[in-house]
Amino acid sequence: MTDNRASELSFSLIEEKVGEIWRYVLDVPADMADATFFDLEGESISAIRIVSRIEDELGIAIEVGDIFEEDPNLGALVLRVATAAKVSSLA
């Protein structure tokens, strides 16, 4: 975490906010809800926008490389962000 918001975060909040960011930045069609970043034609600027908004809105820092190297779908990205925030998905 980059600031003191850790105590305010739950897995469901991370899931909600990251989902909003993902769908907005990548303009995800309804029939591609489980698509990966590259399936959705994500580009470097998209990855930067996603990472920046996650840090701005949640205070959680992840690397742009996490998106390029792992080619996550939304669920995998949510888990990556929750891991970075040290928030359990069981919470």
Short mmCIF file of N, CA and C in Angstrom, two decimals:
data_model
loop_
_atom_site.label_atom_id
_atom_site.label_comp_id
_atom_site.label_asym_id
_atom_site.label_seq_id
_atom_site.Cartn_x
_atom_site.Cartn_y
_atom_site.Cartn_z
N MET A 1 0.84 -1.18 0.00
CA MET A 1 0.00 0.00 0.00
C MET A 1 0.88 1.24 0.00
N THR A 2 0.40 2.25 -0.62
CA THR A 2 1.17 3.47 -0.67
C THR A 2 0.73 4.49 0.37
N ASP A 3 -0.34 4.22 1.07
CA ASP A 3 -0.77 5.13 2.11
C ASP A 3 -1.50 4.36 3.21
N ASN A 4 -2.26 5.05 4.03
CA ASN A 4 -2.88 4.42 5.20
C ASN A 4 -4.29 3.90 4.95
N ARG A 5 -4.66 3.62 3.72
CA ARG A 5 -6.01 3.16 3.42
C ARG A 5 -6.19 1.66 3.64
N ALA A 6 -5.16 0.94 4.00
CA ALA A 6 -5.23 -0.53 4.12
C ALA A 6 -6.35 -0.97 5.04
N SER A 7 -6.52 -0.30 6.15
CA SER A 7 -7.54 -0.72 7.10
C SER A 7 -8.95 -0.50 6.57
N GLU A 8 -9.11 0.34 5.55
CA GLU A 8 -10.42 0.63 4.98
C GLU A 8 -10.81 -0.36 3.88
N LEU A 9 -9.87 -1.15 3.40
CA LEU A 9 -10.12 -1.99 2.25
C LEU A 9 -10.57 -3.39 2.62
N SER A 10 -11.52 -3.88 1.87
CA SER A 10 -11.94 -5.27 1.98
C SER A 10 -11.78 -5.87 0.58
N PHE A 11 -11.82 -7.19 0.50
CA PHE A 11 -11.71 -7.83 -0.80
C PHE A 11 -12.86 -7.38 -1.70
N SER A 12 -14.06 -7.29 -1.16
CA SER A 12 -15.20 -6.90 -2.00
C SER A 12 -15.07 -5.47 -2.52
N LEU A 13 -14.51 -4.57 -1.73
CA LEU A 13 -14.28 -3.20 -2.21
C LEU A 13 -13.25 -3.19 -3.33
N ILE A 14 -12.16 -3.94 -3.13
CA ILE A 14 -11.13 -4.03 -4.18
C ILE A 14 -11.75 -4.60 -5.45
N GLU A 15 -12.51 -5.66 -5.30
CA GLU A 15 -13.16 -6.31 -6.44
C GLU A 15 -14.06 -5.32 -7.19
N GLU A 16 -14.84 -4.56 -6.45
CA GLU A 16 -15.75 -3.59 -7.05
C GLU A 16 -14.99 -2.49 -7.79
N LYS A 17 -14.03 -1.86 -7.12
CA LYS A 17 -13.31 -0.73 -7.71
C LYS A 17 -12.44 -1.15 -8.88
N VAL A 18 -11.72 -2.27 -8.74
CA VAL A 18 -10.87 -2.73 -9.85
C VAL A 18 -11.76 -3.11 -11.04
N GLY A 19 -12.91 -3.70 -10.77
CA GLY A 19 -13.85 -4.03 -11.84
C GLY A 19 -14.32 -2.80 -12.59
N GLU A 20 -14.66 -1.77 -11.85
CA GLU A 20 -15.10 -0.51 -12.47
C GLU A 20 -13.99 0.07 -13.35
N ILE A 21 -12.79 0.09 -12.83
CA ILE A 21 -11.65 0.63 -13.57
C ILE A 21 -11.41 -0.19 -14.83
N TRP A 22 -11.36 -1.51 -14.69
CA TRP A 22 -11.11 -2.44 -15.80
C TRP A 22 -12.15 -2.24 -16.91
N ARG A 23 -13.42 -2.25 -16.53
CA ARG A 23 -14.48 -2.13 -17.53
C ARG A 23 -14.46 -0.77 -18.22
N TYR A 24 -14.16 0.28 -17.47
CA TYR A 24 -14.12 1.62 -18.05
C TYR A 24 -12.94 1.78 -19.01
N VAL A 25 -11.75 1.44 -18.54
CA VAL A 25 -10.54 1.66 -19.35
C VAL A 25 -10.55 0.78 -20.60
N LEU A 26 -10.98 -0.48 -20.46
CA LEU A 26 -10.93 -1.42 -21.59
C LEU A 26 -12.24 -1.50 -22.36
N ASP A 27 -13.25 -0.75 -21.93
CA ASP A 27 -14.56 -0.74 -22.61
C ASP A 27 -15.01 -2.17 -22.91
N VAL A 28 -15.14 -2.96 -21.85
CA VAL A 28 -15.40 -4.40 -21.96
C VAL A 28 -16.82 -4.67 -22.45
N PRO A 29 -16.95 -5.39 -23.58
CA PRO A 29 -18.28 -5.79 -24.04
C PRO A 29 -18.88 -6.83 -23.08
N ALA A 30 -20.19 -6.85 -22.96
CA ALA A 30 -20.87 -7.75 -22.02
C ALA A 30 -20.53 -9.22 -22.29
N ASP A 31 -20.33 -9.59 -23.54
CA ASP A 31 -20.05 -10.98 -23.87
C ASP A 31 -18.58 -11.37 -23.67
N MET A 32 -17.76 -10.45 -23.17
CA MET A 32 -16.33 -10.73 -22.96
C MET A 32 -15.93 -10.46 -21.51
N ALA A 33 -16.84 -10.70 -20.59
CA ALA A 33 -16.60 -10.38 -19.18
C ALA A 33 -15.40 -11.12 -18.60
N ASP A 34 -15.06 -12.31 -19.11
CA ASP A 34 -13.95 -13.08 -18.58
C ASP A 34 -12.70 -13.02 -19.46
N ALA A 35 -12.68 -12.10 -20.41
CA ALA A 35 -11.55 -11.97 -21.33
C ALA A 35 -10.31 -11.43 -20.63
N THR A 36 -9.16 -11.75 -21.17
CA THR A 36 -7.90 -11.24 -20.63
C THR A 36 -7.61 -9.84 -21.19
N PHE A 37 -6.61 -9.23 -20.60
CA PHE A 37 -6.19 -7.89 -21.03
C PHE A 37 -5.92 -7.85 -22.53
N PHE A 38 -5.17 -8.81 -23.04
CA PHE A 38 -4.85 -8.80 -24.47
C PHE A 38 -6.03 -9.21 -25.33
N ASP A 39 -6.90 -10.08 -24.82
CA ASP A 39 -8.13 -10.42 -25.55
C ASP A 39 -8.96 -9.16 -25.78
N LEU A 40 -8.90 -8.23 -24.84
CA LEU A 40 -9.65 -6.98 -24.93
C LEU A 40 -8.87 -5.89 -25.66
N GLU A 41 -7.78 -6.30 -26.32
CA GLU A 41 -6.94 -5.40 -27.10
C GLU A 41 -6.32 -4.29 -26.26
N GLY A 42 -5.98 -4.67 -25.02
CA GLY A 42 -5.30 -3.72 -24.15
C GLY A 42 -3.93 -3.37 -24.69
N GLU A 43 -3.54 -2.13 -24.50
CA GLU A 43 -2.25 -1.63 -24.96
C GLU A 43 -1.51 -1.01 -23.78
N SER A 44 -0.30 -0.57 -24.01
CA SER A 44 0.52 -0.03 -22.93
C SER A 44 -0.18 1.14 -22.23
N ILE A 45 -0.82 2.02 -22.99
CA ILE A 45 -1.49 3.16 -22.36
C ILE A 45 -2.65 2.68 -21.49
N SER A 46 -3.32 1.61 -21.91
CA SER A 46 -4.42 1.05 -21.11
C SER A 46 -3.89 0.51 -19.80
N ALA A 47 -2.78 -0.21 -19.87
CA ALA A 47 -2.18 -0.77 -18.65
C ALA A 47 -1.76 0.34 -17.69
N ILE A 48 -1.17 1.39 -18.23
CA ILE A 48 -0.74 2.52 -17.40
C ILE A 48 -1.96 3.19 -16.75
N ARG A 49 -3.02 3.36 -17.50
CA ARG A 49 -4.23 3.98 -16.96
C ARG A 49 -4.83 3.13 -15.84
N ILE A 50 -4.87 1.81 -16.04
CA ILE A 50 -5.42 0.90 -15.03
C ILE A 50 -4.59 0.98 -13.75
N VAL A 51 -3.27 0.84 -13.89
CA VAL A 51 -2.38 0.87 -12.73
C VAL A 51 -2.46 2.21 -12.01
N SER A 52 -2.49 3.29 -12.76
CA SER A 52 -2.56 4.63 -12.15
C SER A 52 -3.86 4.84 -11.40
N ARG A 53 -4.97 4.42 -11.98
CA ARG A 53 -6.25 4.60 -11.31
C ARG A 53 -6.37 3.72 -10.06
N ILE A 54 -5.82 2.50 -10.13
CA ILE A 54 -5.83 1.64 -8.94
C ILE A 54 -5.06 2.32 -7.81
N GLU A 55 -3.91 2.88 -8.14
CA GLU A 55 -3.13 3.56 -7.11
C GLU A 55 -3.84 4.82 -6.61
N ASP A 56 -4.41 5.60 -7.53
CA ASP A 56 -5.10 6.83 -7.14
C ASP A 56 -6.34 6.55 -6.30
N GLU A 57 -7.14 5.57 -6.70
CA GLU A 57 -8.42 5.34 -6.05
C GLU A 57 -8.35 4.42 -4.83
N LEU A 58 -7.39 3.50 -4.84
CA LEU A 58 -7.30 2.54 -3.74
C LEU A 58 -6.02 2.67 -2.92
N GLY A 59 -5.04 3.39 -3.46
CA GLY A 59 -3.77 3.53 -2.75
C GLY A 59 -2.92 2.27 -2.80
N ILE A 60 -3.15 1.43 -3.80
CA ILE A 60 -2.42 0.17 -3.92
C ILE A 60 -1.55 0.25 -5.17
N ALA A 61 -0.27 0.01 -4.99
CA ALA A 61 0.67 0.07 -6.10
C ALA A 61 0.93 -1.33 -6.66
N ILE A 62 0.68 -1.47 -7.96
CA ILE A 62 1.10 -2.67 -8.67
C ILE A 62 1.91 -2.19 -9.87
N GLU A 63 2.60 -3.10 -10.50
CA GLU A 63 3.45 -2.74 -11.63
C GLU A 63 2.71 -2.92 -12.95
N VAL A 64 3.00 -2.08 -13.91
CA VAL A 64 2.45 -2.24 -15.26
C VAL A 64 2.86 -3.61 -15.81
N GLY A 65 4.05 -4.05 -15.46
CA GLY A 65 4.54 -5.35 -15.90
C GLY A 65 3.67 -6.50 -15.42
N ASP A 66 2.99 -6.31 -14.30
CA ASP A 66 2.08 -7.36 -13.81
C ASP A 66 0.99 -7.63 -14.84
N ILE A 67 0.58 -6.62 -15.55
CA ILE A 67 -0.46 -6.79 -16.57
C ILE A 67 0.13 -7.38 -17.84
N PHE A 68 1.28 -6.88 -18.27
CA PHE A 68 1.87 -7.37 -19.51
C PHE A 68 2.42 -8.79 -19.39
N GLU A 69 3.02 -9.12 -18.29
CA GLU A 69 3.61 -10.44 -18.13
C GLU A 69 2.58 -11.51 -17.85
N GLU A 70 1.53 -11.17 -17.11
CA GLU A 70 0.55 -12.17 -16.69
C GLU A 70 -0.68 -12.22 -17.60
N ASP A 71 -0.95 -11.18 -18.40
CA ASP A 71 -2.15 -11.09 -19.24
C ASP A 71 -3.38 -11.53 -18.46
N PRO A 72 -3.69 -10.84 -17.35
CA PRO A 72 -4.78 -11.29 -16.48
C PRO A 72 -6.16 -11.02 -17.06
N ASN A 73 -7.11 -11.80 -16.58
CA ASN A 73 -8.51 -11.41 -16.76
C ASN A 73 -8.84 -10.58 -15.52
N LEU A 74 -10.07 -10.12 -15.42
CA LEU A 74 -10.43 -9.26 -14.29
C LEU A 74 -10.22 -9.96 -12.95
N GLY A 75 -10.64 -11.21 -12.85
CA GLY A 75 -10.50 -11.95 -11.59
C GLY A 75 -9.06 -12.07 -11.14
N ALA A 76 -8.17 -12.36 -12.09
CA ALA A 76 -6.75 -12.48 -11.76
C ALA A 76 -6.16 -11.14 -11.33
N LEU A 77 -6.60 -10.07 -11.97
CA LEU A 77 -6.10 -8.75 -11.59
C LEU A 77 -6.59 -8.38 -10.19
N VAL A 78 -7.83 -8.69 -9.89
CA VAL A 78 -8.36 -8.41 -8.55
C VAL A 78 -7.52 -9.14 -7.50
N LEU A 79 -7.21 -10.40 -7.76
CA LEU A 79 -6.38 -11.17 -6.81
C LEU A 79 -5.00 -10.55 -6.67
N ARG A 80 -4.42 -10.08 -7.77
CA ARG A 80 -3.10 -9.44 -7.74
C ARG A 80 -3.14 -8.17 -6.88
N VAL A 81 -4.17 -7.36 -7.07
CA VAL A 81 -4.32 -6.12 -6.30
C VAL A 81 -4.55 -6.44 -4.82
N ALA A 82 -5.39 -7.42 -4.54
CA ALA A 82 -5.65 -7.80 -3.15
C ALA A 82 -4.38 -8.32 -2.49
N THR A 83 -3.59 -9.07 -3.22
CA THR A 83 -2.31 -9.57 -2.69
C THR A 83 -1.37 -8.41 -2.38
N ALA A 84 -1.31 -7.44 -3.28
CA ALA A 84 -0.47 -6.26 -3.06
C ALA A 84 -0.92 -5.48 -1.83
N ALA A 85 -2.23 -5.50 -1.59
CA ALA A 85 -2.79 -4.78 -0.44
C ALA A 85 -2.78 -5.62 0.83
N LYS A 86 -2.39 -6.89 0.67
CA LYS A 86 -2.38 -7.83 1.80
C LYS A 86 -3.78 -7.99 2.38
N VAL A 87 -4.78 -8.07 1.47
CA VAL A 87 -6.17 -8.30 1.85
C VAL A 87 -6.56 -9.71 1.41
N SER A 88 -7.07 -10.48 2.32
CA SER A 88 -7.46 -11.85 2.03
C SER A 88 -8.79 -11.90 1.30
N SER A 89 -8.89 -12.80 0.32
CA SER A 89 -10.15 -12.95 -0.40
C SER A 89 -11.21 -13.59 0.48
N LEU A 90 -10.81 -14.08 1.65
CA LEU A 90 -11.75 -14.69 2.58
C LEU A 90 -12.35 -13.67 3.54
N ALA A 91 -11.85 -12.45 3.47
CA ALA A 91 -12.31 -11.40 4.40
C ALA A 91 -13.72 -10.97 4.09
#
